[in-house]
mmCIF file with all atom_site columns, C-alpha atoms in Angstrom:
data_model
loop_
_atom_site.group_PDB
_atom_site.id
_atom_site.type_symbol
_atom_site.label_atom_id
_atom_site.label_alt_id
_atom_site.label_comp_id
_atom_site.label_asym_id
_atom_site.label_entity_id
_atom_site.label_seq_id
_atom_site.pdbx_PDB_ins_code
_atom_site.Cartn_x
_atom_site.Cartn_y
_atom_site.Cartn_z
_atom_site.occupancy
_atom_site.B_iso_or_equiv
_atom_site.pdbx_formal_charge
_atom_site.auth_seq_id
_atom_site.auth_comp_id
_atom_site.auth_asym_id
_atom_site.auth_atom_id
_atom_site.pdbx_PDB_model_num
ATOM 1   C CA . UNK A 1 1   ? 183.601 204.714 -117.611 1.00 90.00 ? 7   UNK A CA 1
ATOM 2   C CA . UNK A 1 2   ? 183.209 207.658 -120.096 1.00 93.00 ? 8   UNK A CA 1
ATOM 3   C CA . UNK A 1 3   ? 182.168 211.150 -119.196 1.00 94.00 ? 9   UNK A CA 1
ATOM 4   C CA . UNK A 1 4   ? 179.982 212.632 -122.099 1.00 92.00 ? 10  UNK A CA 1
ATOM 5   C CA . UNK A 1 5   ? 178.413 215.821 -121.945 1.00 92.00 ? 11  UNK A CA 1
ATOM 6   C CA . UNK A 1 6   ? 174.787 215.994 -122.509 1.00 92.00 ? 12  UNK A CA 1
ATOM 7   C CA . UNK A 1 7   ? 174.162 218.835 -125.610 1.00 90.00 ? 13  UNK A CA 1
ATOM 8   C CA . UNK A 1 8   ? 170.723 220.807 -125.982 1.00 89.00 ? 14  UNK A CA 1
ATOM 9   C CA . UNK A 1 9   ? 170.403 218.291 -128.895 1.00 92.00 ? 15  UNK A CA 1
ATOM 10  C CA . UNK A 1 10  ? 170.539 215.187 -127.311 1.00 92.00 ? 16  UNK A CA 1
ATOM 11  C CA . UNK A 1 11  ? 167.981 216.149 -124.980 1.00 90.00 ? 17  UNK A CA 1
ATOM 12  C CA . UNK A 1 12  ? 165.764 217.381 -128.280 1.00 91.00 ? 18  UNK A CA 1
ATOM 13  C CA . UNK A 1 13  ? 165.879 214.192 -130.025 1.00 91.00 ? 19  UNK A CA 1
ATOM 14  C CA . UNK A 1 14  ? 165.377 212.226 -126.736 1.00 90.00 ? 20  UNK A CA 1
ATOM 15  C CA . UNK A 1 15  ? 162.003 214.563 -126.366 1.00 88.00 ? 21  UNK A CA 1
ATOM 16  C CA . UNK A 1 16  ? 160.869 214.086 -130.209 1.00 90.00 ? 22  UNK A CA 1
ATOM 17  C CA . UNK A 1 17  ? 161.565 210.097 -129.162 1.00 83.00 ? 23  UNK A CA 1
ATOM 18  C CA . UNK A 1 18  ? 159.249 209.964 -126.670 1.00 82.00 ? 24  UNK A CA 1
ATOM 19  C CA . UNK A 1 19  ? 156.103 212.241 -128.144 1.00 78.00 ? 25  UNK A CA 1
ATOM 20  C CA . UNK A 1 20  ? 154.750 209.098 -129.340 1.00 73.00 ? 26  UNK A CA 1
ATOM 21  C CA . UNK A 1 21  ? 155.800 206.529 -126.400 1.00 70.00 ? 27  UNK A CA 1
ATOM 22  C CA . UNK A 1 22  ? 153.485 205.263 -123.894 1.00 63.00 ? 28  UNK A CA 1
ATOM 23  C CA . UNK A 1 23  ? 154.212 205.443 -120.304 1.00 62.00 ? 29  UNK A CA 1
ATOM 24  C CA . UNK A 1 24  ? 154.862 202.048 -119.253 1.00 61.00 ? 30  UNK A CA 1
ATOM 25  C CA . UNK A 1 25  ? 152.217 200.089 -117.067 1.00 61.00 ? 31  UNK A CA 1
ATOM 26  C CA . UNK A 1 26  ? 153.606 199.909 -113.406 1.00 58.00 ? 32  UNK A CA 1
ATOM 27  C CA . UNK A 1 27  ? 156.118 202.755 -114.635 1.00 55.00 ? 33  UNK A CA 1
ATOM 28  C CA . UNK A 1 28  ? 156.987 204.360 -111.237 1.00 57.00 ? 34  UNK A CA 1
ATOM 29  C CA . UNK A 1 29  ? 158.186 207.177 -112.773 1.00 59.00 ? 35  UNK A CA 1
ATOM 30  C CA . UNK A 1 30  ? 155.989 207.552 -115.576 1.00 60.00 ? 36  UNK A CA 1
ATOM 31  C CA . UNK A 1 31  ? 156.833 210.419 -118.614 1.00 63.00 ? 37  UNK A CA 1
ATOM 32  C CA . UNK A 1 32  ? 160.140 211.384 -116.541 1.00 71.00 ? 38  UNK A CA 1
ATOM 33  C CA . UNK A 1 33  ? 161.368 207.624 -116.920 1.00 75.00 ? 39  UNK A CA 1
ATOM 34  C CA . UNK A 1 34  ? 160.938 207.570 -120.587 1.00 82.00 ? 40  UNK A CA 1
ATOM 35  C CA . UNK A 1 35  ? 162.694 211.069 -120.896 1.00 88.00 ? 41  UNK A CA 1
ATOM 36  C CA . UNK A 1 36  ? 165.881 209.191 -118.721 1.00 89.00 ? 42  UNK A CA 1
ATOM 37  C CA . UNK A 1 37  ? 165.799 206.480 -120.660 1.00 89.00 ? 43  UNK A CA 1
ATOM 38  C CA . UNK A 1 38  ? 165.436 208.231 -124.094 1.00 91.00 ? 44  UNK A CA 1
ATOM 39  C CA . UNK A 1 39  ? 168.625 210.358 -123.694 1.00 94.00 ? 45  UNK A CA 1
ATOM 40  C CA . UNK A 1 40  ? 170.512 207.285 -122.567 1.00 95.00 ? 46  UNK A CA 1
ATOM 41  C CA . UNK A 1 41  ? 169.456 205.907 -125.662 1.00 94.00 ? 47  UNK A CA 1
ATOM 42  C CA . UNK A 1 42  ? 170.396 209.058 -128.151 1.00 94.00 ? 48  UNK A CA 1
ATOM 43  C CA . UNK A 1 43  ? 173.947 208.539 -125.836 1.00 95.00 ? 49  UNK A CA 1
ATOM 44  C CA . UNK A 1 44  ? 174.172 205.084 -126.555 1.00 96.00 ? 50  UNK A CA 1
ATOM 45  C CA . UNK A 1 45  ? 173.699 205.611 -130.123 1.00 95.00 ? 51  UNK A CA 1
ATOM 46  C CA . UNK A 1 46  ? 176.081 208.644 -130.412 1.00 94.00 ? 52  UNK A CA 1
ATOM 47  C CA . UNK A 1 47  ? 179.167 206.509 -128.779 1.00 95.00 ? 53  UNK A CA 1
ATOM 48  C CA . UNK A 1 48  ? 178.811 203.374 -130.632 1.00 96.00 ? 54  UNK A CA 1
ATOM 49  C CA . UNK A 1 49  ? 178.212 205.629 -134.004 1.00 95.00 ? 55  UNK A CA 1
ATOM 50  C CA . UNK A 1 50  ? 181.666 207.209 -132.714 1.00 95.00 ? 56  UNK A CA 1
ATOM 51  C CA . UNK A 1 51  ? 183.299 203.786 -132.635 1.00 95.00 ? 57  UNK A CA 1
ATOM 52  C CA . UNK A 1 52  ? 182.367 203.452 -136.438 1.00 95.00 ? 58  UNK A CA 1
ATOM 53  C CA . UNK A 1 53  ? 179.469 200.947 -135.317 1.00 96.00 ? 59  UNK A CA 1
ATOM 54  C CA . UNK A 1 54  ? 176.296 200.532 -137.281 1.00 94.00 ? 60  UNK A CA 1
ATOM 55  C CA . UNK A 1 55  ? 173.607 199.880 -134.210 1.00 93.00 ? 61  UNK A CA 1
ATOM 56  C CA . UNK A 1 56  ? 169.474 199.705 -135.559 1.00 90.00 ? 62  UNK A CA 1
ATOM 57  C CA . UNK A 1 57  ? 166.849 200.591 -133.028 1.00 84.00 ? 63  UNK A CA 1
ATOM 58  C CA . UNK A 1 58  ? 164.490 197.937 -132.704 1.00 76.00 ? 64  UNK A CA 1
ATOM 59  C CA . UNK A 1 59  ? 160.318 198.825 -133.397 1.00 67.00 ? 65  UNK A CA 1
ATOM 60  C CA . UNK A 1 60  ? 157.137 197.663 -132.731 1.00 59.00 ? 66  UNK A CA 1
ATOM 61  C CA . UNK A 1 61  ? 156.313 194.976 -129.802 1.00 55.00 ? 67  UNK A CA 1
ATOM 62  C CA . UNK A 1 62  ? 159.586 192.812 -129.545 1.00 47.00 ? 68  UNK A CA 1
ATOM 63  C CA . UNK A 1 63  ? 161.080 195.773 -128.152 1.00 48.00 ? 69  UNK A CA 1
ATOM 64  C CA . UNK A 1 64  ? 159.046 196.102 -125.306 1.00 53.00 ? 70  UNK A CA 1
ATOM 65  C CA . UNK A 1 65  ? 159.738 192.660 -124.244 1.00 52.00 ? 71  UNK A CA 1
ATOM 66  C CA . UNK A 1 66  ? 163.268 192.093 -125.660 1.00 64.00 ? 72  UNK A CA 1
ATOM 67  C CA . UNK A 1 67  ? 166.128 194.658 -126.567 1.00 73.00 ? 73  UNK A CA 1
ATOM 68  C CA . UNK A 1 68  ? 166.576 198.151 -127.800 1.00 85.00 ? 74  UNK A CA 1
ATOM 69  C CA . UNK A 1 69  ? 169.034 197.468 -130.374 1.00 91.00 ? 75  UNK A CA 1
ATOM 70  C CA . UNK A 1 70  ? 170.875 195.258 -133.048 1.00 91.00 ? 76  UNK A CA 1
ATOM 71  C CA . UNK A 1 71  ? 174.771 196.055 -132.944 1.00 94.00 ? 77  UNK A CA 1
ATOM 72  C CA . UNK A 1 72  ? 176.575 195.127 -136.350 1.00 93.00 ? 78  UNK A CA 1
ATOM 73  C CA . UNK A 1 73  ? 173.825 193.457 -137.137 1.00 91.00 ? 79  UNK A CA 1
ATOM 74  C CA . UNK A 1 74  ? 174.980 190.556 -134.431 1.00 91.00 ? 80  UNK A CA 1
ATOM 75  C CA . UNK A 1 75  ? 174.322 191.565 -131.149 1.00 94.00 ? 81  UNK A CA 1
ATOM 76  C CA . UNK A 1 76  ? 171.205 192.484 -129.319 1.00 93.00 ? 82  UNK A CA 1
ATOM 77  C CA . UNK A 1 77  ? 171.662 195.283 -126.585 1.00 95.00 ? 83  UNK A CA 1
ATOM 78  C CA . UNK A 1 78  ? 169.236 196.795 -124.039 1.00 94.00 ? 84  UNK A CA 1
ATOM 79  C CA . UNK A 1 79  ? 170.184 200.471 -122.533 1.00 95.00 ? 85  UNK A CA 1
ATOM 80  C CA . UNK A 1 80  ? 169.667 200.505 -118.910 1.00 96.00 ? 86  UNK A CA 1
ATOM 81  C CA . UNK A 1 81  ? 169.671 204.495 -117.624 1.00 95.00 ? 87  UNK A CA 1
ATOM 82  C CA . UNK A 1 82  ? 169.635 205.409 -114.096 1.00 93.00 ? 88  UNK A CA 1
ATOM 83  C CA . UNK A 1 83  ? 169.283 209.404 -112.618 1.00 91.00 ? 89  UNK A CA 1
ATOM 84  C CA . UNK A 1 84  ? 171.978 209.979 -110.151 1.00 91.00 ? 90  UNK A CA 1
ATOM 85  C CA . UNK A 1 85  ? 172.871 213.157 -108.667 1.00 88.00 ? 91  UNK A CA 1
ATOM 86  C CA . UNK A 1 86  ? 176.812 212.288 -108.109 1.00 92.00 ? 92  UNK A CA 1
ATOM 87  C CA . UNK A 1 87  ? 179.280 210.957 -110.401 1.00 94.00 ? 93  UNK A CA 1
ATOM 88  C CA . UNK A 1 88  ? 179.105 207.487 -110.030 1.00 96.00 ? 94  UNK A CA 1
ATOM 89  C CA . UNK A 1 89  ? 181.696 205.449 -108.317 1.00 96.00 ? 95  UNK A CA 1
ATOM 90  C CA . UNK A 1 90  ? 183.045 202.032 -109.604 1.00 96.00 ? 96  UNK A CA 1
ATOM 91  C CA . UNK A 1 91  ? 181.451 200.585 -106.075 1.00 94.00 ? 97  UNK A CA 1
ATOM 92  C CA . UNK A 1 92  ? 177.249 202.003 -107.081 1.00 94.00 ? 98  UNK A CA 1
ATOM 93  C CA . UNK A 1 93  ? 175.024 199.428 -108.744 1.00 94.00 ? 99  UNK A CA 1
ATOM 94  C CA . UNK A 1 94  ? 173.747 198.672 -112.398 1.00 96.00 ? 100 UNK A CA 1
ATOM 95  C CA . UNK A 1 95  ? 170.056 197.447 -111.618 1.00 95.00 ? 101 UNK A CA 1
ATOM 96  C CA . UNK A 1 96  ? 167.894 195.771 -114.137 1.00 95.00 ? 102 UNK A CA 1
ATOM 97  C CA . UNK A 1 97  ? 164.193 195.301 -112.426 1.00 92.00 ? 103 UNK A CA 1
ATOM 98  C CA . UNK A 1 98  ? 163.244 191.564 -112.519 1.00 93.00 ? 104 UNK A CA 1
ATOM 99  C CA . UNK A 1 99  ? 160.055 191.951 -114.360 1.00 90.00 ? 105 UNK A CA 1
ATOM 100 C CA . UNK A 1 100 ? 162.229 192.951 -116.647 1.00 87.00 ? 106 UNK A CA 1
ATOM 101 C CA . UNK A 1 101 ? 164.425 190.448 -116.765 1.00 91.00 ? 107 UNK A CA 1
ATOM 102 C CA . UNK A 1 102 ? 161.492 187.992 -116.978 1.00 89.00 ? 108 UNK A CA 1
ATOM 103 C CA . UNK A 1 103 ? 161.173 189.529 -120.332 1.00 85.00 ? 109 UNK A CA 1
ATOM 104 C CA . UNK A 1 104 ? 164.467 190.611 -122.080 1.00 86.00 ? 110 UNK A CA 1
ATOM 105 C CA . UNK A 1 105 ? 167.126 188.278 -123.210 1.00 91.00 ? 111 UNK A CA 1
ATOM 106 C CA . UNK A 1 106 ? 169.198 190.643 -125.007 1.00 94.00 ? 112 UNK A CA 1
ATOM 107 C CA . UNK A 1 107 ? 173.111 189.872 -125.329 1.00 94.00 ? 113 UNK A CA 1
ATOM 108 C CA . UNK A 1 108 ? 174.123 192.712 -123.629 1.00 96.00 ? 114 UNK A CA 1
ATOM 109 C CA . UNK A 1 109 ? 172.962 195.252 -121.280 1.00 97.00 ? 115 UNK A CA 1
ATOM 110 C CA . UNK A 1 110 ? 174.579 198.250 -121.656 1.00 98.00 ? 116 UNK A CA 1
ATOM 111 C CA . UNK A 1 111 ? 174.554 200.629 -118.843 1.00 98.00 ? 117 UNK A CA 1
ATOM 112 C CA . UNK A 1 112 ? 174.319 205.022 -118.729 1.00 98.00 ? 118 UNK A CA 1
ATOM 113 C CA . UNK A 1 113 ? 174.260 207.707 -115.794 1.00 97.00 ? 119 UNK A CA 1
ATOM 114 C CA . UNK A 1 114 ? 172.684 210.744 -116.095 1.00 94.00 ? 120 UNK A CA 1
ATOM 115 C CA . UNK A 1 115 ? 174.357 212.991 -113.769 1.00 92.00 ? 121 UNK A CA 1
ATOM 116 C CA . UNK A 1 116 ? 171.585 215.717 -112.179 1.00 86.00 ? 122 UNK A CA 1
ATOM 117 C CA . UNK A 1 117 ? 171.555 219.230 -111.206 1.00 80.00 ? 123 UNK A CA 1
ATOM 118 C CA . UNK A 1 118 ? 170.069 219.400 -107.868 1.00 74.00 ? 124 UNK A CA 1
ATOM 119 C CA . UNK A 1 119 ? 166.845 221.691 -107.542 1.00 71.00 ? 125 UNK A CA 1
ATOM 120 C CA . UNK A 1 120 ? 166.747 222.398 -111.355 1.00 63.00 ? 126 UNK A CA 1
ATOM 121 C CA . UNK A 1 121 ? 163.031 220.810 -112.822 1.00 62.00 ? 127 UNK A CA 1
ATOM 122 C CA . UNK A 1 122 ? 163.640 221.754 -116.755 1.00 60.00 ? 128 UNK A CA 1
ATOM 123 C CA . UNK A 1 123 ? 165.062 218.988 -118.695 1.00 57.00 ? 129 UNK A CA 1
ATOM 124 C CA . UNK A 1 124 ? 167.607 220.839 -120.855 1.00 57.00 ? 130 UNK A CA 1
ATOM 125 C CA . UNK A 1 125 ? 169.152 222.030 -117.682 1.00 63.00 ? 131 UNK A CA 1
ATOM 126 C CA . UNK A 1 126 ? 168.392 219.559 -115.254 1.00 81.00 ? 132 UNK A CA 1
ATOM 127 C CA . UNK A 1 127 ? 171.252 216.993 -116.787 1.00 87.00 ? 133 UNK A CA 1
ATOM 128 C CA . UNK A 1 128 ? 174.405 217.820 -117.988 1.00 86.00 ? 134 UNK A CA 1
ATOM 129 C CA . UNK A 1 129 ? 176.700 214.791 -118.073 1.00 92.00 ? 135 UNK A CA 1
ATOM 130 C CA . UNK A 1 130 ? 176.144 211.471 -118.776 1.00 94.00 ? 136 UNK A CA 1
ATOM 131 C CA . UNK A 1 131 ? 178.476 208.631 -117.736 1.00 97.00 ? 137 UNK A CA 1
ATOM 132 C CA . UNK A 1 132 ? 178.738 205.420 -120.425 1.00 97.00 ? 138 UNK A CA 1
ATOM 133 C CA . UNK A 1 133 ? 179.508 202.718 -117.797 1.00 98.00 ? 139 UNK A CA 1
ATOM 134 C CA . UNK A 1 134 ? 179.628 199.693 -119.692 1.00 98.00 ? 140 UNK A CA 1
ATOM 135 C CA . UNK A 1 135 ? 178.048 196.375 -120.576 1.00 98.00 ? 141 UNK A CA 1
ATOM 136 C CA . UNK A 1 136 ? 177.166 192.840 -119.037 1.00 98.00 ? 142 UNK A CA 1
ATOM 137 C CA . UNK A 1 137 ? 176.323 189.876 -120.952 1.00 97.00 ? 143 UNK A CA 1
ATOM 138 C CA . UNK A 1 138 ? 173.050 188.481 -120.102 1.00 95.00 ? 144 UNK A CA 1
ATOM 139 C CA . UNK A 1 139 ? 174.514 184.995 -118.398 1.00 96.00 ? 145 UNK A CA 1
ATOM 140 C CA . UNK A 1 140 ? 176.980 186.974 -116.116 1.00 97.00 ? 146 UNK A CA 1
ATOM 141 C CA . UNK A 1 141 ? 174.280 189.100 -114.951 1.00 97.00 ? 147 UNK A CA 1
ATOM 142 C CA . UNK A 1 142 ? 171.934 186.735 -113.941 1.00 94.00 ? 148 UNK A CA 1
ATOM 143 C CA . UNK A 1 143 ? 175.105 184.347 -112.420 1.00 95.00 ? 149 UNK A CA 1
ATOM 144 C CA . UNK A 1 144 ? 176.887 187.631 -110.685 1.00 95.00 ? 150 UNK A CA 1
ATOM 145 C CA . UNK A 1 145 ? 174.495 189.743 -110.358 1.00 95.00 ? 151 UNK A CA 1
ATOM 146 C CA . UNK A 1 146 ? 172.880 190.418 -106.620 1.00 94.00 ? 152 UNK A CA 1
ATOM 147 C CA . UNK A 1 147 ? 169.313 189.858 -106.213 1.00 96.00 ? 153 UNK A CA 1
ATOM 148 C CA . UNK A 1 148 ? 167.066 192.608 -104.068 1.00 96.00 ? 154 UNK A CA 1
ATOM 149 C CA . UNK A 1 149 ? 163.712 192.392 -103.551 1.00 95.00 ? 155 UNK A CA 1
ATOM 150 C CA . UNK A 1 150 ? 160.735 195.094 -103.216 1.00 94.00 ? 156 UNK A CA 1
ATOM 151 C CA . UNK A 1 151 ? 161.398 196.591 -99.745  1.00 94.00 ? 157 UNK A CA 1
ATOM 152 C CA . UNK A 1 152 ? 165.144 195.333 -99.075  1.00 94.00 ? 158 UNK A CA 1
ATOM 153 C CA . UNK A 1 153 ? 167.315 198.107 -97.639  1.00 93.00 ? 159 UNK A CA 1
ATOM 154 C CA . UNK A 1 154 ? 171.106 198.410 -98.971  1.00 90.00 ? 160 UNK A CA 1
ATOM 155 C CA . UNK A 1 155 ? 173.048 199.172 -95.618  1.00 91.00 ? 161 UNK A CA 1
ATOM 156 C CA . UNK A 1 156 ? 175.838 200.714 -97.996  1.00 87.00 ? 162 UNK A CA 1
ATOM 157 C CA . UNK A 1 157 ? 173.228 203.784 -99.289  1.00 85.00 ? 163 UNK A CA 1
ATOM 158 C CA . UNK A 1 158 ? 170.298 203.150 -97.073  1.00 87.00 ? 164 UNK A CA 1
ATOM 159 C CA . UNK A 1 159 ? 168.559 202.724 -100.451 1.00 88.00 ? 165 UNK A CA 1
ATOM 160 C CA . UNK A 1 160 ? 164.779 200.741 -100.173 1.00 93.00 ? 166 UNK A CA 1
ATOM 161 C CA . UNK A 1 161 ? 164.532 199.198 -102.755 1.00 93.00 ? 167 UNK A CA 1
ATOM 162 C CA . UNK A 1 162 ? 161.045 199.431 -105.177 1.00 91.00 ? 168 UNK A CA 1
ATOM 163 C CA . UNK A 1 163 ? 160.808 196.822 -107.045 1.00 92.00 ? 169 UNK A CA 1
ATOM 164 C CA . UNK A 1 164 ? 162.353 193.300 -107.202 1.00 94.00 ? 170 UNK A CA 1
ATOM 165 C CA . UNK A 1 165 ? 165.619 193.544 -109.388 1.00 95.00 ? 171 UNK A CA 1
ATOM 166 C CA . UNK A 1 166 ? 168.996 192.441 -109.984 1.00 96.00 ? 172 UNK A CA 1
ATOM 167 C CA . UNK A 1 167 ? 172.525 194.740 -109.987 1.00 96.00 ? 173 UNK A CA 1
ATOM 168 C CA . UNK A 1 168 ? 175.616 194.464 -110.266 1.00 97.00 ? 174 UNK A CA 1
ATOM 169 C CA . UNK A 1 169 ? 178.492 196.943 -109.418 1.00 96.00 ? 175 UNK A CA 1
ATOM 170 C CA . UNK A 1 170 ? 180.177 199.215 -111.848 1.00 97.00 ? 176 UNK A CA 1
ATOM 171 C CA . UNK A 1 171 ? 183.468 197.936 -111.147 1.00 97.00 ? 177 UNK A CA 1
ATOM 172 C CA . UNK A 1 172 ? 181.996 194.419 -112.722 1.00 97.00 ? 178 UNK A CA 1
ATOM 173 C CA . UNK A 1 173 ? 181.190 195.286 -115.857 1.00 98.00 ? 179 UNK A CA 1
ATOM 174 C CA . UNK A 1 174 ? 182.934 195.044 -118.864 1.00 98.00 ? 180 UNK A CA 1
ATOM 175 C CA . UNK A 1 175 ? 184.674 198.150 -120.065 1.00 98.00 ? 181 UNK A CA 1
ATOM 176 C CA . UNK A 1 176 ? 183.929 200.457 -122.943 1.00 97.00 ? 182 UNK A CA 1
ATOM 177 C CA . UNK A 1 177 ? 187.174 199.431 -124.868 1.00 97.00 ? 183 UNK A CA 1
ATOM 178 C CA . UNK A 1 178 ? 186.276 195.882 -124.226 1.00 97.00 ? 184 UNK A CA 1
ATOM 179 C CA . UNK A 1 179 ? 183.013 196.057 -125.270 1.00 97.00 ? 185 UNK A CA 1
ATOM 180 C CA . UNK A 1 180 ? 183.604 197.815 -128.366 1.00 97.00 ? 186 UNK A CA 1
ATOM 181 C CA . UNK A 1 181 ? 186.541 194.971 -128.967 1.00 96.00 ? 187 UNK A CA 1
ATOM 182 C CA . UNK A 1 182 ? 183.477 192.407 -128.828 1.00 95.00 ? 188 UNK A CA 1
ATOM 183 C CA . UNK A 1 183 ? 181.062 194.232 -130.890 1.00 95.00 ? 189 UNK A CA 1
ATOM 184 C CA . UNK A 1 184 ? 183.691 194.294 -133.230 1.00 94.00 ? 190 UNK A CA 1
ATOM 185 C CA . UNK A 1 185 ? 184.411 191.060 -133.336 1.00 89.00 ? 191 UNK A CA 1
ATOM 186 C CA . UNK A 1 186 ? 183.161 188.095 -135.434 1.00 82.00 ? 192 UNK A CA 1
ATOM 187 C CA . UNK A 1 187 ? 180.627 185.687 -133.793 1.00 70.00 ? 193 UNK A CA 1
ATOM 188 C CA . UNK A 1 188 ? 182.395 182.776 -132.893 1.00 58.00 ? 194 UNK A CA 1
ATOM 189 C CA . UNK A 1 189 ? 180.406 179.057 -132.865 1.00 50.00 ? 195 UNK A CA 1
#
């Protein structure tokens, strides 16, 4: 897990992203959820642009049904980003929504924290870190990963769940350093 801080320009280009985005049908969130998941994307980018990575943003429909991204013009990866307002332990959950999954096959999912200011409601101050947790291939996912459906309760958070989905802890996933290894890494038949 990597601590990034989150600049006044991240949070600009993740606003310019989503002028022109729709809200999601069934969104539960609505705008907000595309502002969360647009600076997990602009965070995404910046760290594998870090790791001397050439990533390109997928367009048009397939990306609503499939993956945000081509890595190295190999891998496809979808950016997961969840709001919390602690740092987030090895132990909390990655969660990928089912109706979701019934949609993207991407390689990878990669996965980003947003750590939140309590009682602050502007954007550029409301989120100041962001945590890059790491990545799960598709097939471990759906072999390792826990299913919870729409009502559930986690007795470790007291959490009800909202929508049928499928996590897996932090602790689980594969590393940054790995990751980067793989992306890095010629595609082996």
């Amino acid at each position: 897990m990597e601590k990034i801080i989150v600049t006044e320009e991240i949070i600009w280009l993740a606003e310019k992203r989503i002028e022109d985005i729709p809200i999601l049908k069934d969104s539960i969130r609505g705008k907000e959820a595309n502002l969360i998941g647009s600076i997990g994307e602009v965070m995404f980018e910046k760290f594998i642009q870090e790791q001397g990575l050439m990533l390109e943003k997928e367009n048009g429909e397939q990306e609503k049904y499939n993956h945000d991204y081509i890595v190295e013009g190999k891998y496809t990866v979808d950016v997961k980003t969840k709001e919390r307002s602690v740092v987030p332990k090895d132990s909390y959950d990655c969660t990928v929504a089912q109706k979701t999954l019934d949609h993207q096959k991407p390689d990878y999912f990669y996965f980003v924290s947003l750590l939140k200011k309590k009682d602050v409601l502007v954007a550029e101050a409301k989120f100041t870190e962001a945590f890059m947790l790491g990545a799960t291939d598709l097939p471990t996912f759906v072999r390792e990963g826990e299913v919870w459906n729409e009502g559930d309760v986690d007795v470790r958070n007291g959490k009800r769940i909202r929508v049928d989905c499928r996590s897996i802890e932090i602790c689980c996933l594969i590393s940054n350093h790995e990751f980067i290894k793989i992306l890095k890494s010629p595609i082996m038949f």
